[in-house]
Every structure is written in structure tokens, then in C-alpha cells.
């Protein structure tokens, strides 16, 4: 059956939507802020999230381990990476480029973006020096992002050198998969040991509409190539949008039946130029409800304290299913992530507009100790949580393609 987009489905945020007035943020005695999505009773959750009944909400409640003192002691993290709330930041996401071979609608504005001149982007040596500084201070996981990281010609050299940094345990990459199938064997040799592949639809016509390019078959080839090369799990990121791909949730879960694939359903998030609309947001509870109704034996997996996803196994499936609930049930309290952007700016929160340049002092010849002071000061300014989806939607930030996710 042919698929055609619904006229107006990518329309602007409708601030008159009744949900806007029903979602309020409450200040807790602890000083932390959370929304009624997290604190409301079951009836309110049904109204706000369109979702689970009380028994399901209780059954699949949060299953995070506590960040115990033992876990803290296991991480030899310098003060530079500890914020004012005691969070240890051991995970660095590095955007290698702003360029991409797709034009996904939730990532890039229709008119495109003004790219940073190459001379203002970090060189390979600059990336490696900063990465070494972070790893020597306690970062043990690095994820390479873009734009699309595989378009960078020196990607293999970067992976090889990063993977040899003493103390680094995980070198990961998030990619659209367009060219990954042919590059992955060499990348694996160079130390890439975790792969996330973005795919928002299993319907080629929808893929072309969303990405404004062809290439669905090549992405599927990359997923299969990663499985064949022994990546376990192969993570597949799917941004769920109402009226576009929410009818495919259970089809994506089927991908996990025979292969070690972890499908990660991501709530639609607001970024500059992506025409975010609360009507297009499919909350976690609704997505999970659909999965539970279709599949038997859905069981929650205990998550690490710094895990962004709520993870589940489905009885009889090799793979697993996860939900990234940034909008309806944020996970800021356990956030351990920092971001180094392609132009050398340092960002402590995906949704916050604050940035500080590391490229400029680096090129002025400052010593590592001075760079650590700049990084540490930025980390200490990190807030307890993001502002909430409606405030995020009104706040100026970069388009996703210039952040790297």
C-alpha cells in the first residue's frame, strides 16, 4: 500500500492546545523540579499521557538502581567532571561534523542550516587532545556523532586513536547507516565497539519523505551488517511522531524477535527549526501500552543509574526494546553526559542553550590545566534538570544537526 503524508501534519506548535495549560511544573522540597507527568496520580497520568491504566503504570514503574557510594568509588573521576549536584560525568559525546547526507525533518530545518567554515571546526589533533583530557579525568565512554560522522574522511584514524586512549572502555557511534555497511568492518578493526543506527520507519516512502532523500534499503543493509559483524546489541534509534510512524511501533518490536537488536523509541523533542508540536508527541506510556497489548511477556530490565532509556525484554525475542522519555519522564537526575560540538563548543545539557568554546583557548595555546578549569566551571553551572518541553520549545538552541544528539 502506498503511503502519503497527511497535509499539515508537520504544522507549527499550537500553543492553544489544552494540554499546554494542563502540564505544570512543581518545585519539590529537595530543590528539584519535575512535571505532573512524573508526579500526577494515575487518573491525571491517563489524561496527560493518553496511556496506561493503574496496574500497568505500577508494573512498569521506574527500575533504576541507586547511584550508591560504591558506584561512585569505582569511578576515578576528577572534580572537573562532578557538578554541583554530585553527578559524575563519565560519558562524552563528540560531534565530528555538521554535515549529513540526509535531511531529516526533526533534525534539520527545511531551509537547511548555515554550516560552520571548516577552519572553525576542530581538527583531528584538536579532537584527540580534548578527548585525552576528558578520558584522563575520568570519562570512560565516548560516542561519535554528527551531522553524520561517517562522512568525515578521517573517521577511521579518529576511531583508531580514540580507542587506544588509556581508560576508555567504550567507543560508540550514532549514524544514519547510509554508508555504514561498507565502512563498518574497518571501523570495528579500529576499535568501534558500539553502534546506534537511526531509522524512523520501515516504509521506504515514509523514509524518503522524512529524510528528503532515498536510502532506506542501505540503512537496513547496515543494520544487518552490524548484526553479522557480531555487534550485540545493534541499537536502532526511532523517533516516534504521531501521524507519521506511531503505527509502526509493533513492527519495530518485531525486528527484535530473531536478531540481537535493541529498538530505542525516542519521544519527539523540540529543537530549532524542527517545527515541534505537542500533538506529534507520543508519550512513553502510550508507546509501552501498545507494545504490552500486542506482545506477551514484556518485562522491565533493571537500569543503571545513568541510563537514559527504560529497557524491556519481550519473551521469546533475542533483542530488546527501550524508551527514551526525555519529555514526559526526564532522567536528568542521573545524567552523566557532556557534549563537545564540531566547532569546539562545549555543552553540558542537550536542551540548554549555554555553551563555552574550548577551541578558542586551545588555539591560543593554553595549557591542559587551564582547559580543565574552563570545563570544570561549565560543568559546575549545569542545572538540576532541563526546563520542560514547552519552555524548551520556546528557548533558542541549535538545530539537532549542529548538536549531534
Coordinates of C-alpha atoms in Angstrom, one line a residue:
X1 CA 0.0 0.0 0.0
X2 CA 1.3 3.4 -0.9
X3 CA 1.9 5.9 1.9
X4 CA 1.3 9.6 1.5
X5 CA 1.9 12.3 4.1
X6 CA -1.1 14.0 5.7
X7 CA -1.3 17.7 4.7
X8 CA -0.3 19.9 7.6
X9 CA 1.0 17.1 9.8
X10 CA 4.2 19.0 10.3
X11 CA 2.5 22.2 11.3
X12 CA 3.8 24.6 13.9
X13 CA 3.3 24.3 17.7
X14 CA -0.3 25.0 18.7
X15 CA 0.0 26.9 22.0
X16 CA -3.7 26.9 22.3
X17 CA -3.7 23.1 22.7
X18 CA -5.5 22.3 26.0
X19 CA -2.6 20.1 27.1
X20 CA -0.4 23.1 27.3
X21 CA -2.4 24.5 30.3
X22 CA -2.7 21.1 32.0
X23 CA 1.0 20.5 32.3
X24 CA 2.6 22.4 35.1
X25 CA 5.9 22.0 36.9
X26 CA 6.1 21.7 40.6
X27 CA 9.0 22.6 42.8
X28 CA 9.9 19.9 45.3
X29 CA 11.4 20.4 48.8
X30 CA 14.6 18.8 47.5
X31 CA 15.0 21.8 45.2
X32 CA 14.4 19.7 42.1
X33 CA 11.7 20.4 39.6
X34 CA 9.5 17.8 37.9
X35 CA 6.4 17.8 35.9
X36 CA 3.0 16.4 36.6
X37 CA 3.9 13.7 34.0
X38 CA 6.1 12.4 36.9
X39 CA 4.1 13.3 40.0
X40 CA 0.5 13.1 39.0
X41 CA -1.8 10.3 40.2
X42 CA -3.0 7.6 37.8
X43 CA -6.1 9.5 36.7
X44 CA -4.0 12.5 35.9
X45 CA -1.5 10.4 34.0
X46 CA -4.2 8.9 31.9
X47 CA -5.4 12.4 31.0
X48 CA -2.0 13.8 30.3
X49 CA -0.3 10.8 28.7
X50 CA -3.2 9.1 27.0
X51 CA -2.0 6.0 28.4
X52 CA -1.6 3.1 30.8
X53 CA -4.1 2.0 33.4
X54 CA -3.0 1.9 37.0
X55 CA -1.8 -1.7 37.0
X56 CA 0.5 -1.2 34.0
X57 CA 1.8 2.1 35.4
X58 CA 2.7 0.3 38.6
X59 CA 4.1 -2.8 36.9
X60 CA 6.4 -0.9 34.7
X61 CA 7.4 1.8 37.1
X62 CA 11.0 3.2 37.1
X63 CA 13.6 0.5 37.7
X64 CA 16.8 2.4 38.1
X65 CA 19.4 1.2 40.6
X66 CA 20.5 3.9 43.0
X67 CA 23.8 5.7 42.5
X68 CA 25.4 4.2 45.6
X69 CA 28.6 5.3 47.2
X70 CA 30.2 2.0 46.0
X71 CA 29.5 3.0 42.4
X72 CA 30.9 6.5 43.0
X73 CA 34.1 5.0 44.5
X74 CA 34.5 2.7 41.4
X75 CA 34.8 5.8 39.2
X76 CA 38.1 7.6 39.5
X77 CA 36.6 10.9 38.3
X78 CA 38.3 14.3 38.8
X79 CA 36.4 17.2 40.3
X80 CA 36.3 18.7 36.8
X81 CA 33.6 16.2 35.9
X82 CA 31.4 16.5 39.0
X83 CA 28.7 19.1 39.0
X84 CA 27.1 20.9 41.9
X85 CA 24.5 18.2 42.4
X86 CA 27.1 15.4 42.7
X87 CA 26.6 13.9 39.2
X88 CA 29.6 12.2 37.7
X89 CA 30.0 12.9 34.0
X90 CA 31.8 9.9 32.5
X91 CA 30.3 10.0 29.0
X92 CA 31.4 12.4 26.3
X93 CA 29.6 12.8 23.0
X94 CA 31.8 14.3 20.3
X95 CA 30.2 15.7 17.1
X96 CA 32.7 15.2 14.3
X97 CA 30.9 17.3 11.7
X98 CA 27.8 19.3 10.9
X99 CA 27.5 17.8 7.5
X100 CA 25.0 15.0 6.7
X101 CA 23.9 13.0 3.7
X102 CA 20.2 13.1 4.8
X103 CA 17.9 16.0 5.6
X104 CA 15.7 14.6 8.4
X105 CA 12.8 16.9 9.2
X106 CA 13.2 16.7 13.0
X107 CA 16.9 17.3 12.8
X108 CA 17.3 20.0 10.1
X109 CA 15.1 22.9 9.1
X110 CA 13.6 22.8 5.7
X111 CA 15.7 25.7 4.6
X112 CA 18.9 23.9 5.7
X113 CA 21.5 25.3 8.1
X114 CA 24.4 27.6 7.7
X115 CA 27.5 25.3 8.2
X116 CA 30.4 26.4 10.2
X117 CA 33.5 27.1 8.0
X118 CA 36.0 24.2 8.0
X119 CA 38.7 26.4 9.6
X120 CA 36.4 26.9 12.6
X121 CA 35.8 23.1 13.1
X122 CA 38.0 21.0 15.3
X123 CA 40.9 19.3 13.6
X124 CA 41.7 15.6 14.3
X125 CA 44.6 16.6 16.6
X126 CA 42.4 19.0 18.5
X127 CA 39.7 16.4 18.9
X128 CA 42.2 13.9 20.2
X129 CA 43.9 16.3 22.6
X130 CA 40.5 17.3 24.2
X131 CA 39.3 13.6 24.2
X132 CA 42.5 12.6 26.0
X133 CA 42.0 15.4 28.5
X134 CA 38.5 14.1 29.3
X135 CA 39.4 10.5 29.4
X136 CA 42.4 11.1 31.7
X137 CA 40.0 12.9 34.0
X138 CA 37.5 10.0 34.2
X139 CA 35.4 9.8 31.1
X140 CA 35.2 6.1 30.1
X141 CA 32.7 6.3 27.2
X142 CA 32.9 8.4 24.0
X143 CA 30.2 8.5 21.4
X144 CA 30.9 9.9 17.9
X145 CA 28.0 11.8 16.3
X146 CA 27.5 14.4 13.6
X147 CA 25.8 15.6 11.5
X148 CA 26.7 12.2 10.1
X149 CA 30.1 11.0 11.5
X150 CA 30.8 8.6 8.6
X151 CA 31.1 11.5 6.1
X152 CA 34.3 12.6 7.8
X153 CA 37.2 11.2 5.7
X154 CA 39.5 10.6 8.7
X155 CA 36.8 8.7 10.7
X156 CA 38.9 5.5 10.8
X157 CA 42.0 7.3 12.1
X158 CA 39.9 9.1 14.7
X159 CA 38.4 5.8 15.9
X160 CA 41.8 4.1 16.0
X161 CA 43.4 6.8 18.1
X162 CA 40.5 7.3 20.4
X163 CA 40.1 3.5 21.1
X164 CA 43.7 3.5 22.3
X165 CA 43.2 6.1 25.0
X166 CA 44.0 4.6 28.3
X167 CA 40.9 4.4 30.5
X168 CA 38.4 4.5 27.6
X169 CA 36.1 1.4 27.9
X170 CA 33.5 2.2 25.2
X171 CA 33.8 3.9 21.8
X172 CA 30.4 4.2 20.2
X173 CA 28.9 5.9 17.2
X174 CA 25.4 7.1 16.2
X175 CA 24.9 7.0 12.4
X176 CA 22.2 7.2 9.9
X177 CA 23.6 4.0 8.3
X178 CA 23.6 5.2 4.7
X179 CA 27.3 4.3 4.2
X180 CA 27.9 2.3 7.3
X181 CA 27.6 -1.2 5.7
X182 CA 30.8 -0.9 3.7
X183 CA 32.7 1.1 6.4
X184 CA 31.8 -0.9 9.5
X185 CA 34.3 -3.8 9.1
X186 CA 37.2 -1.4 9.1
X187 CA 35.7 0.8 11.9
X188 CA 35.4 -2.3 14.0
X189 CA 39.1 -3.1 13.5
X190 CA 39.8 0.5 14.6
X191 CA 38.1 -0.1 17.9
X192 CA 34.4 0.9 17.4
X193 CA 32.6 -1.4 19.8
X194 CA 29.0 0.0 19.9
X195 CA 26.7 1.2 17.1
X196 CA 23.4 3.1 17.1
X197 CA 21.7 3.3 13.7
X198 CA 18.9 5.8 13.2
X199 CA 15.8 4.6 11.4
X200 CA 12.4 6.1 11.9
X201 CA 10.3 4.0 9.6
X202 CA 10.2 0.6 7.9
X203 CA 8.3 2.0 4.9
X204 CA 10.6 3.3 2.1
X205 CA 8.2 6.0 1.0
X206 CA 7.9 7.4 4.5
X207 CA 11.7 7.3 4.8
X208 CA 12.1 9.4 1.7
X209 CA 9.5 11.8 3.0
X210 CA 11.1 12.2 6.4
X211 CA 14.7 12.3 5.3
X212 CA 14.1 14.2 2.0
X213 CA 16.4 11.5 0.4
X214 CA 16.4 7.9 -0.7
X215 CA 18.4 5.2 1.1
X216 CA 16.0 3.1 3.2
X217 CA 17.5 -0.2 1.8
X218 CA 21.0 0.9 2.6
X219 CA 20.1 1.6 6.2
X220 CA 18.6 -1.9 6.5
X221 CA 21.7 -3.4 5.0
X222 CA 23.8 -1.6 7.6
X223 CA 21.7 -2.9 10.5
X224 CA 22.1 -6.5 9.1
X225 CA 25.8 -5.9 8.5
X226 CA 26.3 -4.8 12.1
X227 CA 24.5 -8.0 13.3
X228 CA 26.6 -10.1 11.1
X229 CA 29.8 -8.5 12.4
X230 CA 28.8 -9.5 15.9
X231 CA 27.7 -6.2 17.4
X232 CA 25.3 -7.2 20.3
X233 CA 23.1 -5.4 20.6
X234 CA 22.8 -3.4 17.5
X235 CA 20.9 -0.3 18.7
X236 CA 18.2 1.2 16.4
X237 CA 17.0 4.7 17.2
X238 CA 13.5 5.5 16.3
X239 CA 12.0 9.0 16.9
X240 CA 8.2 8.4 17.2
X241 CA 5.9 11.1 15.8
X242 CA 2.1 10.8 15.9
X243 CA 0.5 10.6 12.5
X244 CA 3.8 9.6 10.9
X245 CA 5.3 6.4 12.3
X246 CA 3.4 5.7 15.6
X247 CA 1.5 3.0 13.7
X248 CA 4.8 1.1 13.2
X249 CA 5.8 0.7 16.9
X250 CA 4.9 -3.0 17.0
X251 CA 6.6 -3.6 13.6
X252 CA 9.8 -2.3 15.0
X253 CA 9.4 -4.5 18.0
X254 CA 9.3 -7.5 15.6
X255 CA 12.8 -6.6 14.5
X256 CA 14.0 -7.8 17.9
X257 CA 12.4 -11.3 17.6
X258 CA 15.2 -13.1 15.7
X259 CA 18.1 -10.7 15.9
X260 CA 20.1 -9.0 18.8
X261 CA 18.6 -5.6 18.0
X262 CA 17.7 -3.1 20.7
X263 CA 15.0 -0.8 19.3
X264 CA 15.0 2.5 21.1
X265 CA 11.8 4.5 20.8
X266 CA 12.6 8.2 21.4
X267 CA 10.0 10.8 22.3
X268 CA 9.9 13.7 19.8
X269 CA 11.9 16.6 21.2
X270 CA 11.9 20.3 20.3
X271 CA 15.0 21.8 18.6
X272 CA 15.4 24.9 16.5
X273 CA 13.7 24.6 13.1
X274 CA 12.1 21.1 13.6
X275 CA 8.5 22.5 13.9
X276 CA 7.9 20.7 17.2
X277 CA 4.3 20.2 18.1
X278 CA 2.9 18.6 21.3
X279 CA 0.3 17.0 19.2
X280 CA 3.0 15.0 17.5
X281 CA 4.5 13.8 20.8
X282 CA 3.7 10.1 21.6
X283 CA 4.4 9.7 25.3
X284 CA 6.3 6.7 26.6
X285 CA 3.3 5.4 28.4
X286 CA 1.2 5.2 25.3
X287 CA 4.0 3.5 23.3
X288 CA 4.5 1.0 26.0
X289 CA 0.8 0.4 26.3
X290 CA 0.7 -0.6 22.6
X291 CA 3.6 -3.0 23.0
X292 CA 2.1 -4.7 26.0
X293 CA -1.2 -5.2 24.2
X294 CA 0.5 -6.8 21.2
X295 CA 3.2 -8.9 22.9
X296 CA 3.2 -11.2 25.8
X297 CA 5.9 -11.4 28.4
X298 CA 7.1 -7.8 28.4
X299 CA 9.5 -7.5 31.3
X300 CA 11.3 -4.5 32.7
X301 CA 15.1 -4.7 32.9
X302 CA 16.8 -3.1 35.9
X303 CA 18.6 0.0 34.5
X304 CA 21.9 1.5 35.5
X305 CA 21.6 4.8 37.4
X306 CA 22.9 6.8 34.5
X307 CA 20.8 5.0 31.9
X308 CA 18.7 7.3 29.7
X309 CA 16.4 4.6 28.5
X310 CA 13.7 2.4 30.1
X311 CA 14.6 -1.1 29.0
X312 CA 12.4 -4.1 28.4
X313 CA 12.7 -7.7 27.2
X314 CA 10.0 -9.4 25.3
X315 CA 9.5 -13.1 25.9
X316 CA 11.0 -15.2 23.1
X317 CA 12.8 -12.3 21.5
X318 CA 16.6 -12.2 21.1
X319 CA 16.7 -8.4 21.2
X320 CA 15.2 -5.8 23.5
X321 CA 13.0 -2.7 23.5
X322 CA 13.8 0.7 25.1
X323 CA 12.1 4.0 25.5
X324 CA 13.9 7.3 25.8
X325 CA 11.5 9.6 27.7
X326 CA 13.2 12.9 27.6
X327 CA 9.9 14.9 27.5
X328 CA 7.4 13.0 29.8
X329 CA 9.8 11.5 32.3
X330 CA 13.1 13.1 32.2
X331 CA 16.2 11.4 33.6
X332 CA 18.2 14.5 34.5
X333 CA 19.0 13.3 38.0
X334 CA 21.2 10.5 36.6
X335 CA 22.7 12.4 33.7
X336 CA 26.3 11.7 33.1
X337 CA 26.6 13.2 29.6
X338 CA 28.7 16.1 28.2
X339 CA 28.9 17.2 24.6
X340 CA 31.8 18.5 22.5
X341 CA 30.4 20.1 19.3
X342 CA 32.1 20.1 15.9
X343 CA 33.0 23.8 16.2
X344 CA 34.7 23.1 19.6
X345 CA 31.9 24.5 21.8
X346 CA 31.3 22.6 25.0
X347 CA 27.7 21.9 26.0
X348 CA 26.7 20.4 29.4
X349 CA 23.0 19.8 28.5
X350 CA 21.4 18.8 25.3
X351 CA 18.4 21.1 25.8
X352 CA 20.3 24.0 27.4
X353 CA 21.4 27.0 25.2
X354 CA 24.6 27.6 27.3
X355 CA 27.9 26.8 25.6
X356 CA 31.6 27.6 26.1
X357 CA 34.3 27.4 23.5
X358 CA 37.2 25.0 24.1
X359 CA 38.5 25.6 20.5
X360 CA 39.5 29.2 21.1
X361 CA 41.6 28.8 24.2
X362 CA 43.1 25.6 22.7
X363 CA 44.2 27.6 19.7
X364 CA 45.5 30.4 21.9
X365 CA 47.9 27.8 23.4
X366 CA 46.5 27.4 26.9
X367 CA 47.8 24.5 29.0
X368 CA 45.6 21.5 29.9
X369 CA 45.2 22.8 33.5
X370 CA 43.6 25.9 32.2
X371 CA 41.3 23.9 29.8
X372 CA 40.3 21.8 32.8
X373 CA 39.3 24.9 34.7
X374 CA 37.1 26.1 31.9
X375 CA 35.5 22.7 31.6
X376 CA 35.0 22.3 35.3
X377 CA 33.4 25.7 35.6
X378 CA 30.9 24.9 32.9
X379 CA 30.1 21.5 34.5
X380 CA 29.5 23.2 37.9
X381 CA 27.0 25.5 36.2
X382 CA 24.9 22.6 34.9
X383 CA 21.3 22.8 36.2
X384 CA 19.4 20.1 38.1
X385 CA 17.1 19.4 35.1
X386 CA 16.0 20.8 31.8
X387 CA 13.2 23.4 31.7
X388 CA 10.4 21.1 30.4
X389 CA 9.3 20.6 26.9
X390 CA 7.2 23.8 26.5
X391 CA 9.9 26.0 27.8
X392 CA 12.5 24.1 25.7
X393 CA 10.3 24.7 22.6
X394 CA 10.4 28.5 23.3
X395 CA 14.2 28.6 24.0
X396 CA 16.7 29.3 21.3
X397 CA 19.0 26.4 20.8
X398 CA 20.9 24.8 17.9
X399 CA 19.2 22.6 15.3
X400 CA 19.8 19.0 16.2
X401 CA 22.2 18.5 13.2
X402 CA 24.6 21.1 14.8
X403 CA 24.5 19.5 18.2
X404 CA 24.8 15.8 17.4
X405 CA 22.1 14.4 19.7

